[in-house]
XYZ file of N, CA and C in Angstrom:
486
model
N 0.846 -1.190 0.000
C 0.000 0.000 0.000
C 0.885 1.245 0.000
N 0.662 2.205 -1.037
C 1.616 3.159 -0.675
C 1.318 4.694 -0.200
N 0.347 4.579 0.960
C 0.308 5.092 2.327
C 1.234 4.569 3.522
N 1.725 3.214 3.353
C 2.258 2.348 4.459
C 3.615 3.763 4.878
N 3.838 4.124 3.736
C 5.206 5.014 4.664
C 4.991 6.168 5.271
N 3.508 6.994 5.355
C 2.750 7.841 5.754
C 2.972 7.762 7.316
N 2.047 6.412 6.806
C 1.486 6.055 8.160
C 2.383 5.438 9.218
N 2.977 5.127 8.863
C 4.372 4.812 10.057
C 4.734 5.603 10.680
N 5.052 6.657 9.699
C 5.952 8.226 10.044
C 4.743 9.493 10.741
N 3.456 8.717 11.470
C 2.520 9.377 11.903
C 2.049 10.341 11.067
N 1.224 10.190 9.627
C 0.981 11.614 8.744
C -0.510 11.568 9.101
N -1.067 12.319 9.362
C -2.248 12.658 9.303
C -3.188 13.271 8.263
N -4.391 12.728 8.026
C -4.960 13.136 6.993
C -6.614 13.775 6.819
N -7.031 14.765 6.299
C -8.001 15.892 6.275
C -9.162 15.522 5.362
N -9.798 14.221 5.097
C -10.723 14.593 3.807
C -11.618 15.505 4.317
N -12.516 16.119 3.556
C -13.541 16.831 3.265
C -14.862 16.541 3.875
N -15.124 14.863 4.027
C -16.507 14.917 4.337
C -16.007 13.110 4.808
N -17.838 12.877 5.039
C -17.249 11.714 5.795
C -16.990 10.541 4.788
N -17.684 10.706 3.573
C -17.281 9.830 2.519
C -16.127 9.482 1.853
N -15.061 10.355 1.993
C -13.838 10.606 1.809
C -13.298 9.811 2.904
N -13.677 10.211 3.839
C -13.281 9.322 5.021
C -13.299 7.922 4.893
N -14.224 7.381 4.460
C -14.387 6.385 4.397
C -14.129 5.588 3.486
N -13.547 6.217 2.561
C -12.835 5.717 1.322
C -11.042 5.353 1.801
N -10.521 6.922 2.757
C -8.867 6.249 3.533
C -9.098 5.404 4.302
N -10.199 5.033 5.140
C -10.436 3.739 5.793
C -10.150 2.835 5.273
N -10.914 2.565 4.308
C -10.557 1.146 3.454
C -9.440 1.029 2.713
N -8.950 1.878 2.589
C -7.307 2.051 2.145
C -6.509 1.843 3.241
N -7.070 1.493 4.240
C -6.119 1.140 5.395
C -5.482 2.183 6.109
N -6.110 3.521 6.005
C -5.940 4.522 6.597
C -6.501 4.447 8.441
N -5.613 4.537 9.276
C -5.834 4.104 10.686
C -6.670 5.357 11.032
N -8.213 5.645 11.812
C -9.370 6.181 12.169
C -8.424 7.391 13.248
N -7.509 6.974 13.688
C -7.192 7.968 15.021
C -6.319 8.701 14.154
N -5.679 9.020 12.133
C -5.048 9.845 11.783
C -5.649 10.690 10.846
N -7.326 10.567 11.126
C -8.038 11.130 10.079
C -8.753 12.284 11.096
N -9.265 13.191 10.389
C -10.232 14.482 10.927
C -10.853 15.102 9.829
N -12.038 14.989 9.954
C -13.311 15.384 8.716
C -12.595 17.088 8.726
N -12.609 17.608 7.985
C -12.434 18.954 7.627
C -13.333 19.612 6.821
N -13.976 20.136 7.201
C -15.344 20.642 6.584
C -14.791 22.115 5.852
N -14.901 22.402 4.876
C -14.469 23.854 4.328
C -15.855 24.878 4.584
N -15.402 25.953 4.532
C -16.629 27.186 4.974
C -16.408 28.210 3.936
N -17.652 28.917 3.678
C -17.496 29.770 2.837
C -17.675 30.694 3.413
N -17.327 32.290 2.613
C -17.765 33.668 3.256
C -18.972 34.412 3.276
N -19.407 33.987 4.194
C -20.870 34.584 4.493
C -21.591 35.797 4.150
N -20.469 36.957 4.550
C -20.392 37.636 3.497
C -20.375 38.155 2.031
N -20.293 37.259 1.310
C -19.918 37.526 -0.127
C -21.256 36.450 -0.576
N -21.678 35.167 0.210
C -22.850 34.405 0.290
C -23.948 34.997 0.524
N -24.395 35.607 0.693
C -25.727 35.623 1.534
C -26.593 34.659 1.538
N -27.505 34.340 2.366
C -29.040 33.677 2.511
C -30.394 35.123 0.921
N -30.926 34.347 0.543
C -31.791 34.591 -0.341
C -32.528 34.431 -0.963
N -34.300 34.738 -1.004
C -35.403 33.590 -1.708
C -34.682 34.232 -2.823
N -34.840 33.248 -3.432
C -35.654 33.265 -5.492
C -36.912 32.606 -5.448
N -37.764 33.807 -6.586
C -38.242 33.267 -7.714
C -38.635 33.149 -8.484
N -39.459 32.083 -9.467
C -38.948 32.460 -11.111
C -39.979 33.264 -11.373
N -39.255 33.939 -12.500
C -40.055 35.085 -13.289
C -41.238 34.977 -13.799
N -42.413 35.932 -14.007
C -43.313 35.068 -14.243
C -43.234 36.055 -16.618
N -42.393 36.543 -16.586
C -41.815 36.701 -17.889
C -40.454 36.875 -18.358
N -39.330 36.735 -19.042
C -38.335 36.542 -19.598
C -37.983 35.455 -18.959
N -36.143 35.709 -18.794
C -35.833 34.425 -19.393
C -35.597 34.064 -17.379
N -35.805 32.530 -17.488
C -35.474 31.581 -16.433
C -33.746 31.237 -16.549
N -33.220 32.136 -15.349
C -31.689 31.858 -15.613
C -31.723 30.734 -14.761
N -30.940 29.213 -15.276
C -30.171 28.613 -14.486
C -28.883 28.957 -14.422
N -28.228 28.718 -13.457
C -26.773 28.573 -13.295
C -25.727 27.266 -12.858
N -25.050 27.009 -13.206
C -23.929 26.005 -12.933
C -22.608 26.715 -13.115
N -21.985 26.080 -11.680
C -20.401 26.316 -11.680
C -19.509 25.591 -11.076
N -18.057 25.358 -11.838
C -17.086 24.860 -11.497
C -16.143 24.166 -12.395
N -15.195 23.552 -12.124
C -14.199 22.962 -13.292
C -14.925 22.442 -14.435
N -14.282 22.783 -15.750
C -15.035 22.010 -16.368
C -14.250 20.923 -16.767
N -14.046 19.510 -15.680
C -14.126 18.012 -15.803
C -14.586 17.150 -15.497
N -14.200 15.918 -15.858
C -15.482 14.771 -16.286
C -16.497 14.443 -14.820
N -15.629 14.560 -13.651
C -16.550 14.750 -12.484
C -17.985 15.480 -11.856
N -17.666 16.968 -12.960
C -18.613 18.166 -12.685
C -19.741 17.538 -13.251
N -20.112 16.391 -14.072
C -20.792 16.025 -15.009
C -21.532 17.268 -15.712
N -20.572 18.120 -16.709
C -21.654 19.163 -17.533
C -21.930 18.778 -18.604
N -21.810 17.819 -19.409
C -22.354 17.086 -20.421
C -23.441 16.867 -19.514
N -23.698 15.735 -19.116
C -25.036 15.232 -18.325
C -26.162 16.560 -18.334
N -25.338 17.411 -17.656
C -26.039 18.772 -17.458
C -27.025 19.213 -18.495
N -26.087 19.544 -19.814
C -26.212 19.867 -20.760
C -27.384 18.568 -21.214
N -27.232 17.608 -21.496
C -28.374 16.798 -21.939
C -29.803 17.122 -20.867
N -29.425 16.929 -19.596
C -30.770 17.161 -19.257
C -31.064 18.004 -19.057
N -30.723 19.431 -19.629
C -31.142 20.811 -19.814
C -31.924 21.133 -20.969
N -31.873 19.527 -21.997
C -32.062 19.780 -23.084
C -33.984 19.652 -23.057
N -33.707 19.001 -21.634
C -35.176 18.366 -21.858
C -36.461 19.717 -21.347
N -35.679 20.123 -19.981
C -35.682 21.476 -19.407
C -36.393 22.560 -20.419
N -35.570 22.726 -21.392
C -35.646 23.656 -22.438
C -36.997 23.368 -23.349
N -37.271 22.445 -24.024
C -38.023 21.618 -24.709
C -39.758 22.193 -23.525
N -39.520 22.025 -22.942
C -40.865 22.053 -21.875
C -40.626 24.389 -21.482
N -39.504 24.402 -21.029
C -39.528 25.890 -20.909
C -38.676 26.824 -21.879
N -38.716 26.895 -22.995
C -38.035 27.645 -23.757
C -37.333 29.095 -23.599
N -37.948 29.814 -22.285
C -37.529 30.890 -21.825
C -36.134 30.535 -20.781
N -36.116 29.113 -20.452
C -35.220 28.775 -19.772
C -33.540 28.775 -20.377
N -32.529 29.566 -20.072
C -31.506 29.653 -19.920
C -29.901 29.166 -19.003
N -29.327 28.333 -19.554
C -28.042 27.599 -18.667
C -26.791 28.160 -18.944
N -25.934 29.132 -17.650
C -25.331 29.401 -17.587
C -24.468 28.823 -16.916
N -23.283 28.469 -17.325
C -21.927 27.598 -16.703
C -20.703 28.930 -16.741
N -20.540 28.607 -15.267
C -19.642 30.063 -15.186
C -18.282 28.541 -14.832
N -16.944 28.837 -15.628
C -15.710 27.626 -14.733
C -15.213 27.635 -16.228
N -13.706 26.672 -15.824
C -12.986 26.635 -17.357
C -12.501 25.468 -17.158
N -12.047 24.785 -18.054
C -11.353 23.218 -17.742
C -11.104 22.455 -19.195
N -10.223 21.198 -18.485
C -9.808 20.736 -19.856
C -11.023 19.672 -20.532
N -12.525 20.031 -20.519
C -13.712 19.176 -20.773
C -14.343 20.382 -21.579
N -13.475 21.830 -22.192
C -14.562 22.598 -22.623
C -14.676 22.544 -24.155
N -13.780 21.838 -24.789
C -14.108 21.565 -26.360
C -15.603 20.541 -26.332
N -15.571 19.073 -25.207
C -16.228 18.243 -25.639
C -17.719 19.014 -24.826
N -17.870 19.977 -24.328
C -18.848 20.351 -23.835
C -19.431 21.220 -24.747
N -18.629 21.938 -25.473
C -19.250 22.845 -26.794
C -19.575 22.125 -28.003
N -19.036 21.010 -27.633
C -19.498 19.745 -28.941
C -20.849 19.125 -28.088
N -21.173 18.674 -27.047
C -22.544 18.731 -26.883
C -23.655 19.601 -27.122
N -22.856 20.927 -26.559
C -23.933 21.815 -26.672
C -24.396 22.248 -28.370
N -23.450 22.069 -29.591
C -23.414 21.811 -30.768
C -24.585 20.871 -31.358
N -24.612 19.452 -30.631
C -25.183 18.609 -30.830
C -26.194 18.453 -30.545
N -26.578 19.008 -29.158
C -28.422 19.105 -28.830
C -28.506 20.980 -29.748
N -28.165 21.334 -30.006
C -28.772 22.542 -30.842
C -29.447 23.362 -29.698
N -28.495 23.671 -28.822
C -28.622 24.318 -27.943
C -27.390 25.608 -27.312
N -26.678 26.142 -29.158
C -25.568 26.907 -29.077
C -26.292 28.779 -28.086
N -27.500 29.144 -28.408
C -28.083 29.995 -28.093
C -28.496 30.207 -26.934
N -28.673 29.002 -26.357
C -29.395 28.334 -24.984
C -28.225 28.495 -23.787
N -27.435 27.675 -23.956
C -26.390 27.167 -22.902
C -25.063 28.119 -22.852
N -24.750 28.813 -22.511
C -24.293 30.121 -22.477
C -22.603 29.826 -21.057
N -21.778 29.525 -21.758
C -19.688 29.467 -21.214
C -19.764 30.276 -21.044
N -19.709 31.024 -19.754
C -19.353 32.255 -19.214
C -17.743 32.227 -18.759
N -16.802 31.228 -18.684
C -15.692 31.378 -18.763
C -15.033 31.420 -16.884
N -14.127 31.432 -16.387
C -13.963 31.267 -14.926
C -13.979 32.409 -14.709
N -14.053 32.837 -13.662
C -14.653 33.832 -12.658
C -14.195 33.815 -11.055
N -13.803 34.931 -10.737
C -13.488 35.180 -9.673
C -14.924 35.256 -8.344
N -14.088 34.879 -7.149
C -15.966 34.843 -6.467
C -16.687 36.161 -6.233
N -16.078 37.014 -6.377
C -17.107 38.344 -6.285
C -17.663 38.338 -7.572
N -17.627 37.728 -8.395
C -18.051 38.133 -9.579
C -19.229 36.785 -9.940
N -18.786 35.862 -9.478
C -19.744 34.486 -8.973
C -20.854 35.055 -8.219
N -20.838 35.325 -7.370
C -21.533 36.052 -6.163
C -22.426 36.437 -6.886
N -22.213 37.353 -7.504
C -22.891 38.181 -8.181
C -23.517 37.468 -9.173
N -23.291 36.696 -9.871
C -24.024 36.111 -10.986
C -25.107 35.014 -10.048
N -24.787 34.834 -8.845
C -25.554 33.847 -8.345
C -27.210 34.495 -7.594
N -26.691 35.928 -7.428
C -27.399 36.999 -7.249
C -28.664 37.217 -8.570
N -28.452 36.981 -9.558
C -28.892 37.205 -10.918
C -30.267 35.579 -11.039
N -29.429 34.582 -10.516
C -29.752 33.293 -11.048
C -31.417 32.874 -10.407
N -31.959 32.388 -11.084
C -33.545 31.456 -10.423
C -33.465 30.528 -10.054
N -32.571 30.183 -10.528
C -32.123 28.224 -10.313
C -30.862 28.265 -9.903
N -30.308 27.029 -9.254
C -28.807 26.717 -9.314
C -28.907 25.144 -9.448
N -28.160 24.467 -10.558
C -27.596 23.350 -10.059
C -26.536 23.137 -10.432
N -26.195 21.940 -9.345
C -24.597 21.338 -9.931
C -24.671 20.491 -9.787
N -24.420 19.105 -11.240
C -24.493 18.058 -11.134
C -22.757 17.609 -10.822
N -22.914 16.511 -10.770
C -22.033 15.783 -10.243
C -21.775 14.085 -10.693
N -20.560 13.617 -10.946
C -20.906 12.308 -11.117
C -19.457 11.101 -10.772
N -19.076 10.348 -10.886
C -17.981 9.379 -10.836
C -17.066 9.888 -12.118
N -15.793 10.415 -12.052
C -15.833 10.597 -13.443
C -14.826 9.092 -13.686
N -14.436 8.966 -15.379
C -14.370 7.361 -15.958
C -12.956 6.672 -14.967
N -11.967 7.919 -14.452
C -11.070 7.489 -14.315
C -10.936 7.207 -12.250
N -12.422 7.588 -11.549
C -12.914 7.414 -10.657
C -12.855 8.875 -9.467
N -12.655 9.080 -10.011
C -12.650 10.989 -9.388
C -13.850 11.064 -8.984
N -13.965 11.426 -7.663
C -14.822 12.231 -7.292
C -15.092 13.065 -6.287
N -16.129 14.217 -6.077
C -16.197 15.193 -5.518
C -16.628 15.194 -3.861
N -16.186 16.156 -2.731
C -16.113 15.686 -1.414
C -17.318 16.411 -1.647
N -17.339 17.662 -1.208
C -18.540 18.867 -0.212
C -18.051 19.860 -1.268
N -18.509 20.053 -2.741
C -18.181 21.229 -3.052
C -19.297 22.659 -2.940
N -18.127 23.184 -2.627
C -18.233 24.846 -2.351
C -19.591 25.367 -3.235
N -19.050 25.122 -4.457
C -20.331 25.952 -4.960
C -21.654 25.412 -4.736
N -21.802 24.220 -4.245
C -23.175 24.211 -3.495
C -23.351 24.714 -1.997
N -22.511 25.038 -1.742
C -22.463 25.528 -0.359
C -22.884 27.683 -0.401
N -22.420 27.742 -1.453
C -22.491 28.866 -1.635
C -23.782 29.275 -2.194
N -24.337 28.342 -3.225
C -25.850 28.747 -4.151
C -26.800 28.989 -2.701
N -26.644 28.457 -1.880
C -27.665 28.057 -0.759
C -28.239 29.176 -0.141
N -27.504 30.661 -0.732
C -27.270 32.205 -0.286
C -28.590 32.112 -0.461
């Protein structure tokens, strides 16, 4: 196992949530060198806030974060397609940059949804903030990506929650 030299040499380790946790467990990670570490966002720059939807123009969704195979924004993108089809005023904005943004503009190509689904490009969080300020919706999907990646407690759901 190649933690074994970690763990000899007493290293201690931080996942994110308890699922993470429980993934160095079974890696043979010893329970008394682990501590859940929960990340926090700025409350400030977050706020608490109803939405809701318009009852004319457009229905902004929003999505954000890397764009790789984990974030699942393909997925996104397909079932936005269906979204759209039923609300046509509805709009998907992906604010993030990553090495998944050719094959994501080739989806969005492919459902004929170049007008619709709207790369806003990465963004700093005051400027997130602010677009989240704007938004009716938020989601962020999520998924296993092929090479087994996956996501602890991310932030930007912690943050839409404003």
């Amino acid at each position: 196992m190649r933690y074994s030299a970690l763990n000899k040499h007493g290293a201690h380790y931080y996942p994110v949530c308890q699922y993470l946790e429980e993934g160095l467990r079974r890696l043979g990670i010893p329970a008394k060198n682990m501590h859940v570490l929960y990340g926090g966002i700025e409350l400030d720059l977050f706020p608490y806030s109803n939405r809701t939807l318009p009852t004319v123009g457009e229905i902004r969704v929003l999505s954000v974060g890397r764009l790789v195979d984990k974030k699942g924004f393909v997925t996104l993108i397909k079932a936005f397609k269906r979204i759209y089809t039923k609300y046509p005023n509805a709009r998907l904005h992906i604010i993030g940059a990553g090495e998944d943004e050719k094959k994501i503009k080739f989806t969005i190509a492919e459902y004929n949804l170049k007008d619709v689904v709207i790369l806003r490009g990465a963004m700093d969080s005051k400027r997130v903030s602010d677009e989240l300020k704007e938004a009716h919706i938020f989601c962020l999907a999520s998924q296993t990506a092929k090479n087994g990646d996956i996501q602890g407690i991310p932030n930007a759901l912690k943050e839409s929650n404003g």
